[in-house]
Coordinates of C-alpha atoms in Angstrom, one line a residue:
X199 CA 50.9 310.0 -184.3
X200 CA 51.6 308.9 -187.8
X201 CA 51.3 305.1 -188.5
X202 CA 51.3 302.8 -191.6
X203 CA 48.2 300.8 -191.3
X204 CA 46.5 298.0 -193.7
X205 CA 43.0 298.2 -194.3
X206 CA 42.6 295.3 -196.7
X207 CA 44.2 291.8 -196.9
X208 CA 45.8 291.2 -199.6
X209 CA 45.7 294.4 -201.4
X210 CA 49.0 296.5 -201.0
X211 CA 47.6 299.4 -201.6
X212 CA 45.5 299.4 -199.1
X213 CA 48.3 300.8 -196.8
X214 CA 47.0 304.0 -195.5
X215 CA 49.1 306.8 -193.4
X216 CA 46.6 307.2 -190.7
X217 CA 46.7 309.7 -187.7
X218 CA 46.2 307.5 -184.4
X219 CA 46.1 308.1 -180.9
X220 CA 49.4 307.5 -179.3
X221 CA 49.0 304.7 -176.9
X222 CA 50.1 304.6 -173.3
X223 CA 52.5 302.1 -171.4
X224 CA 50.3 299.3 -169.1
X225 CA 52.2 297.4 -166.4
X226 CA 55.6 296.5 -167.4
X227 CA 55.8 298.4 -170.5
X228 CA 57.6 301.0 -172.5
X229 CA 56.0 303.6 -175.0
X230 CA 58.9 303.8 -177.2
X231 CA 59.6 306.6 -180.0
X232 CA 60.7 304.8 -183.0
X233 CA 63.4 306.0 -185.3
X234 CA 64.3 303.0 -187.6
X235 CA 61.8 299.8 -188.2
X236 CA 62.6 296.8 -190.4
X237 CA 60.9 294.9 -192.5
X238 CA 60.8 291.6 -192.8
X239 CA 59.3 289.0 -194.8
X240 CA 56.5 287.7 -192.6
X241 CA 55.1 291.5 -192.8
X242 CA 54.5 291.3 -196.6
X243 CA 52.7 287.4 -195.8
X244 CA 50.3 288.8 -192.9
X245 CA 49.1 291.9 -195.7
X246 CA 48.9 288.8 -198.0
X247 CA 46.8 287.1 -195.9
X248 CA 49.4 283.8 -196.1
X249 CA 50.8 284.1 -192.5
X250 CA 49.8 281.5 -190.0
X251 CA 47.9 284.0 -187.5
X252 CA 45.7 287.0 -188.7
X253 CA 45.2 290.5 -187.0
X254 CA 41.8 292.1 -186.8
X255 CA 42.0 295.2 -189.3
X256 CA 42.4 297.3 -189.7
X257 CA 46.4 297.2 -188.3
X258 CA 49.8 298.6 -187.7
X259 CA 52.3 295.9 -189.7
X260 CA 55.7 295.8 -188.2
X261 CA 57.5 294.0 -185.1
X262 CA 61.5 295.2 -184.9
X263 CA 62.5 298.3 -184.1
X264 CA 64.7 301.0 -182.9
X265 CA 63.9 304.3 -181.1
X266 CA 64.4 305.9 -177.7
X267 CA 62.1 305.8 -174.1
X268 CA 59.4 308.1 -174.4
X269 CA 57.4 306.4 -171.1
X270 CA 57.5 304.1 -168.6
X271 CA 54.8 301.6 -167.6
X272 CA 54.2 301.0 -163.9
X273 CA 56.8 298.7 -161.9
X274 CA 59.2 299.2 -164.9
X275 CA 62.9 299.2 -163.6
X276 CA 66.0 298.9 -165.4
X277 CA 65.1 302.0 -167.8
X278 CA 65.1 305.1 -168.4
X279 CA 63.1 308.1 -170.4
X280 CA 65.3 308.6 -173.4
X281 CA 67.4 305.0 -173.4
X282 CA 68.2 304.0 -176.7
X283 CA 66.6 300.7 -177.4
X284 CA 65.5 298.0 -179.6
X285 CA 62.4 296.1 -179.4
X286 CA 60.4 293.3 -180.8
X287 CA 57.1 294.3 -180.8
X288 CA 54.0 294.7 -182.6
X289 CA 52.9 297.8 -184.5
X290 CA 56.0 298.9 -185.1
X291 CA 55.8 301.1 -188.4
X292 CA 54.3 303.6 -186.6
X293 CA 55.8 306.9 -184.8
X294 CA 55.2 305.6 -181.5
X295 CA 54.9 301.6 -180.0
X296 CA 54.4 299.6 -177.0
X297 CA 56.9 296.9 -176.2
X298 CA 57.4 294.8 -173.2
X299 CA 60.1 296.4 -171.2
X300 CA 61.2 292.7 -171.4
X301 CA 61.5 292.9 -174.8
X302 CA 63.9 296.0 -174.7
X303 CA 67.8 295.7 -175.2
X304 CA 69.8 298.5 -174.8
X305 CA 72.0 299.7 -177.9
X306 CA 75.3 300.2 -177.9
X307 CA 76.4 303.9 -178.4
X308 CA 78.4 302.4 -181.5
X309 CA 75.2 300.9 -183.4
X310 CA 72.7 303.3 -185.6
X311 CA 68.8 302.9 -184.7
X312 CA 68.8 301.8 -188.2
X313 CA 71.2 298.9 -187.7
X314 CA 69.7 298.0 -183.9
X315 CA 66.3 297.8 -186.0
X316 CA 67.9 295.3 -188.3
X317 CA 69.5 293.2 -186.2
X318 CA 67.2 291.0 -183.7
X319 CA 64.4 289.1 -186.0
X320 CA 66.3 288.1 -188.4
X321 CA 69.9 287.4 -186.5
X322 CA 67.9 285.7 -183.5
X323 CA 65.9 283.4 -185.8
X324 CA 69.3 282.4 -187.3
X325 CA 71.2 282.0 -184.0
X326 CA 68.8 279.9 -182.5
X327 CA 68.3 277.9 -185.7
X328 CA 72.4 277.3 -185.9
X329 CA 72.4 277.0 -182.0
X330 CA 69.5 275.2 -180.4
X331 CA 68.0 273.4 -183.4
X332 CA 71.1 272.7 -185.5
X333 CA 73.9 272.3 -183.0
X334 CA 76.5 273.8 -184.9
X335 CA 80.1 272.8 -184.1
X336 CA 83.5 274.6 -185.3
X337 CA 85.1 272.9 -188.6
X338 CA 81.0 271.7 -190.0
X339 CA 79.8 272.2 -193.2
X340 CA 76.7 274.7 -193.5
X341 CA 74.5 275.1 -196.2
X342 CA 72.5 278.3 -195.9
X343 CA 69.9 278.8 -198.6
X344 CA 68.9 281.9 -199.4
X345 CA 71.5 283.6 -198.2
X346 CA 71.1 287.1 -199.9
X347 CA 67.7 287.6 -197.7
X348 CA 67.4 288.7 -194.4
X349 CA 67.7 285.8 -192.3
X350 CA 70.0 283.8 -195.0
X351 CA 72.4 286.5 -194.9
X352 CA 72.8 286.5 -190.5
X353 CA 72.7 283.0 -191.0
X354 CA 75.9 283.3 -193.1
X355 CA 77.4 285.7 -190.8
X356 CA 76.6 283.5 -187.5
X357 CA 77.6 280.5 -188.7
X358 CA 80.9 281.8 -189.9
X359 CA 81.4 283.4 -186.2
X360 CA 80.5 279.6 -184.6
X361 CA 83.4 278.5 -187.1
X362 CA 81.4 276.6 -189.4
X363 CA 82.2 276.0 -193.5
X364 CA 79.9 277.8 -194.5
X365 CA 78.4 277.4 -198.3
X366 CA 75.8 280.3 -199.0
X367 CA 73.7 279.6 -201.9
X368 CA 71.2 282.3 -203.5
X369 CA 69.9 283.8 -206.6
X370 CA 72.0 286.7 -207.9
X371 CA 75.7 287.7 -207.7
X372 CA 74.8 290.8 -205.9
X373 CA 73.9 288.8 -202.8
X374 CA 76.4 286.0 -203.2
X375 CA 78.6 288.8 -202.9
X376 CA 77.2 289.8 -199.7
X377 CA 77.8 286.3 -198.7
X378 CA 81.2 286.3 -199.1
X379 CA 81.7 289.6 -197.4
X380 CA 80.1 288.0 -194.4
X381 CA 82.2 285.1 -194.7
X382 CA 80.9 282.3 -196.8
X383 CA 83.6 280.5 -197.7
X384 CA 81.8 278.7 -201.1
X385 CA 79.0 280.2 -202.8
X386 CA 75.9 278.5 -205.3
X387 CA 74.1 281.0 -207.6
X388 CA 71.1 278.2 -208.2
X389 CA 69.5 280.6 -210.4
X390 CA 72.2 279.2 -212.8
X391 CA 74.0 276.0 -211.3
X392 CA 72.6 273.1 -210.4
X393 CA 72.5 273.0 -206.4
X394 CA 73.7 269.3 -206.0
X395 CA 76.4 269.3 -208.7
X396 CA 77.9 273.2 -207.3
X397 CA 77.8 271.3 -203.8
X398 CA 79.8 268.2 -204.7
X399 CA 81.7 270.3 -206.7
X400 CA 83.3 272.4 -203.7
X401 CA 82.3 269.8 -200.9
X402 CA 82.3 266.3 -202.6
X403 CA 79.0 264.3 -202.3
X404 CA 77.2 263.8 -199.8
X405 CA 79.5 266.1 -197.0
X406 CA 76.9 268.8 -195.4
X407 CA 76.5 268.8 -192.4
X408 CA 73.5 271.0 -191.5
X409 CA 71.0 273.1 -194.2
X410 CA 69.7 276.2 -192.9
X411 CA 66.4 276.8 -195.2
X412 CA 64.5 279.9 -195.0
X413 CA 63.3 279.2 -198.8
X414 CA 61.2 275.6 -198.8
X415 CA 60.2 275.0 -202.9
X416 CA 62.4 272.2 -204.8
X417 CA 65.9 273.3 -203.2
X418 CA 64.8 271.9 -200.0
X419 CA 64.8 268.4 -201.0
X420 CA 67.9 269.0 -203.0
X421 CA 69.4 270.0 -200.3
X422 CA 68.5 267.3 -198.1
X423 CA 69.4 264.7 -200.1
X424 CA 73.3 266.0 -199.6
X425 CA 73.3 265.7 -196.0
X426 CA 76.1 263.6 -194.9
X427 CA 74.3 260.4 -192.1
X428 CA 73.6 262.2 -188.9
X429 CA 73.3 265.8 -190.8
X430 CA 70.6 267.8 -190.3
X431 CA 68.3 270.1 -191.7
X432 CA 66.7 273.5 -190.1
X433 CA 63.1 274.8 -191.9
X434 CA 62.3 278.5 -191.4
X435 CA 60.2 279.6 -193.1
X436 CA 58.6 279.0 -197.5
X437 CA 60.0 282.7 -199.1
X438 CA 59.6 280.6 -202.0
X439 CA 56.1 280.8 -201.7
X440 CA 56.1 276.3 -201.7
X441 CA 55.6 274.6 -199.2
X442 CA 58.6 271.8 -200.1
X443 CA 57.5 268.1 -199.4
X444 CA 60.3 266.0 -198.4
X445 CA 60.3 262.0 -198.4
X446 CA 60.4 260.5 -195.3
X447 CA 62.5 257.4 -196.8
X448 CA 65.5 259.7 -196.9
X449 CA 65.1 260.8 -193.5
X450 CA 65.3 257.5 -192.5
X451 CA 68.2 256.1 -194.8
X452 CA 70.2 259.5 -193.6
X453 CA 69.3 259.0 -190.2
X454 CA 68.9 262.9 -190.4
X455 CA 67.4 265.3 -187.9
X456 CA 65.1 267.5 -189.8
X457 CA 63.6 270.4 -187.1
X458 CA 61.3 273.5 -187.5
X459 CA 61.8 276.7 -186.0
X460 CA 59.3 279.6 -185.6
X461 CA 60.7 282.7 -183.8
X462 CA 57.4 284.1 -182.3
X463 CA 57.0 280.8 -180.2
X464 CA 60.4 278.9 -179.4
X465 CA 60.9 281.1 -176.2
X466 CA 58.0 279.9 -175.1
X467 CA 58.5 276.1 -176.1
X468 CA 62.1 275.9 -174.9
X469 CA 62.8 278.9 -172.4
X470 CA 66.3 278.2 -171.1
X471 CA 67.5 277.4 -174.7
X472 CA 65.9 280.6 -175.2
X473 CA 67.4 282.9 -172.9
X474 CA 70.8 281.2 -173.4
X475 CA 70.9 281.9 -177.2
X476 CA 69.6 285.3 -176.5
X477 CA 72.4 286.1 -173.6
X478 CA 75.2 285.0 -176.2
X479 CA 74.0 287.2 -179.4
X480 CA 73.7 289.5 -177.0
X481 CA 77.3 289.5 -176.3
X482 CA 78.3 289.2 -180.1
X483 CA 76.4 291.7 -180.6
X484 CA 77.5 294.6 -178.2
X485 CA 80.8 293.7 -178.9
X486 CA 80.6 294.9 -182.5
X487 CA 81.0 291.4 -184.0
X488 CA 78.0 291.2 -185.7
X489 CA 76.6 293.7 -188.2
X490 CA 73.6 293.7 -190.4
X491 CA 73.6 294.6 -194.2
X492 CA 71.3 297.2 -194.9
X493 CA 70.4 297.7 -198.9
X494 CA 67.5 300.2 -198.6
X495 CA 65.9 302.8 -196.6
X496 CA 62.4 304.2 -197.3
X497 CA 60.8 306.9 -195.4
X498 CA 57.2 306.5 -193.3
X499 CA 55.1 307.8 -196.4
X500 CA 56.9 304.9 -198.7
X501 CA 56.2 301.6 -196.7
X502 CA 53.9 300.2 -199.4
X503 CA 57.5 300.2 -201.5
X504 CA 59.3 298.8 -198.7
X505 CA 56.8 295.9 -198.0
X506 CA 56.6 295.0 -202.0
X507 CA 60.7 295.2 -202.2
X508 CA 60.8 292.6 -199.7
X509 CA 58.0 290.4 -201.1
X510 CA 59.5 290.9 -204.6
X511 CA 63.1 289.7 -202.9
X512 CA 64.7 293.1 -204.3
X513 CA 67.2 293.6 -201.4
X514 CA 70.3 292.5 -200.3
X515 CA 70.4 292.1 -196.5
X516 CA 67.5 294.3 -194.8
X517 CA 65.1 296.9 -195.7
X518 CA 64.6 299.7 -192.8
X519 CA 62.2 302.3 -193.1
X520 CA 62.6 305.7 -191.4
X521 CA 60.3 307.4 -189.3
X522 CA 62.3 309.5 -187.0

């Protein structure tokens, strides 16, 4: 099979098309063949050498996915050879990966591959990040950073489904735009407007109720500082590339609730919550509520100009690239 694989870290164009064995399904797993993967930022930080775990080299970037059953692992039920799935799993921006049958959901007849294979990082980060770690309640006021990127923009869309105000804030009119179609109802371009004085100016001071940051850097602080007592404030992830450090003083004259949340490890920290969140995207999902924007598609050959689109925050939405 075909697969995109880094050789070097760090150095982009070190991506190589190899030719690799296709692997076989162990116990409990599916060999699936991919038609859509997405990429999404923490690919472009593990090639970089900047994500918090490191894979031997050299190896297959990529874990979301779309494709159909090609196999079935031992004492896999529940599937069957030529179900149309997505997956979160490694290796994925290949023509052929291994997944947890666990780790499968089915796909509505109504979805693309390509939109299945946009959907579950960055949508499931955001849902349990408005869900579990935030709390979100109908009629709150949301500030989403970064809401032209991946997770930003589900965030937007998620919180505007739980009934939240939402305010999305982010860099360029193109993906405030975006915003708005999914439902933001106030919008910051901080590339030109101060944060805090755009806030009061459509909230009033000091009236968020939760931030959603998948950007860190100065706006993090900013953004803190116009939670209402008793807000709080959700840390995903430093796209900005700055680690942002927040004073503990205005944690504690807030009284705010300031919480972290990694994707590759809350299942396994807080199961039920977990599993919960996950049956109720589920549902939104399926039912044809919730949609991903999609802004560019690059074929197998191109992923070195996928990854470096995302890296270079280029796209609205998600990137997919298409290998069947």
């Amino acid at each position: 099979m075909r697969a995109a694989r880094i050789h070097e870290i760090g150095v982009p164009d070190e991506i190589r098309l190899d030719s690799v064995a296709v692997p076989g399904p162990g116990p409990g797993q599916i060999l699936v063949a991919v038609h859509a993967a997405a990429v999404n930022f923490p690919d472009t930080l593990m090639i970089a050498g900047s994500y918090q775990l490191q894979t031997p080299l050299p190896f297959i970037p990529g874990n979301e996915a779309a494709g159909t059953v090609a196999a079935l692992g031992d004492g896999v039920t529940g599937l069957r050879l030529g179900d149309r799935v997505a997956i979160l799993a490694p290796n994925a921006f290949a023509e052929y990966c291994l997944a947890p049958a666990s780790a499968a959901v089915l796909i509505p007849e109504t979805v693309s591959f390509a939109e299945a294979a946009a959907t579950w990082v960055c949508h499931l980060t955001a849902f349990h990040a408005l869900r579990s770690a935030a709390a979100v309640r109908p009629g709150e006021n949301v500030l989403v950073l970064g809401a032209g990127g991946g997770v930003g923009l589900a965030a937007v869309e998620l919180a505007t489904a739980l009934g939240a105000n939402v305010v999305a804030a982010a860099s360029s009119a193109d993906k405030l735009a975006a915003a708005r179609g999914k439902g933001a109802a106030h919008t910051v371009n901080y590339a030109d407007d101060g944060l805090r004085e755009s806030l009061r100016s459509s909230l009033g001071a000091g009236q968020l109720d939760v931030v959603i940051d998948p950007v860190g850097g100065p706006l993090a602080e900013l953004a803190l500082r116009e939670l209402r007592w008793g807000g709080r404030f959700v840390t995903l992830g430093y796209a900005s590339g700055e680690i942002p450090s927040i004073p503990l003083n205005l944690v504690l004259l807030k009284g705010v609730t300031v919480k972290g949340l990694e994707i590759r490890t809350f299942a396994s920290h807080d199961p039920a919550s977990a599993a919960r969140d996950r049956e109720e995207f589920t549902a939104m999902w399926t039912s044809g509520r919730i949609r991903p924007v999609i802004s560019a598609e690059f074929p197998l050959e191109q992923t070195r100009e996928a990854l470096e689109a995302v890296a270079h925050r280029r796209t609205v939405g998600k990137t997919i690239i298409r290998i069947a």
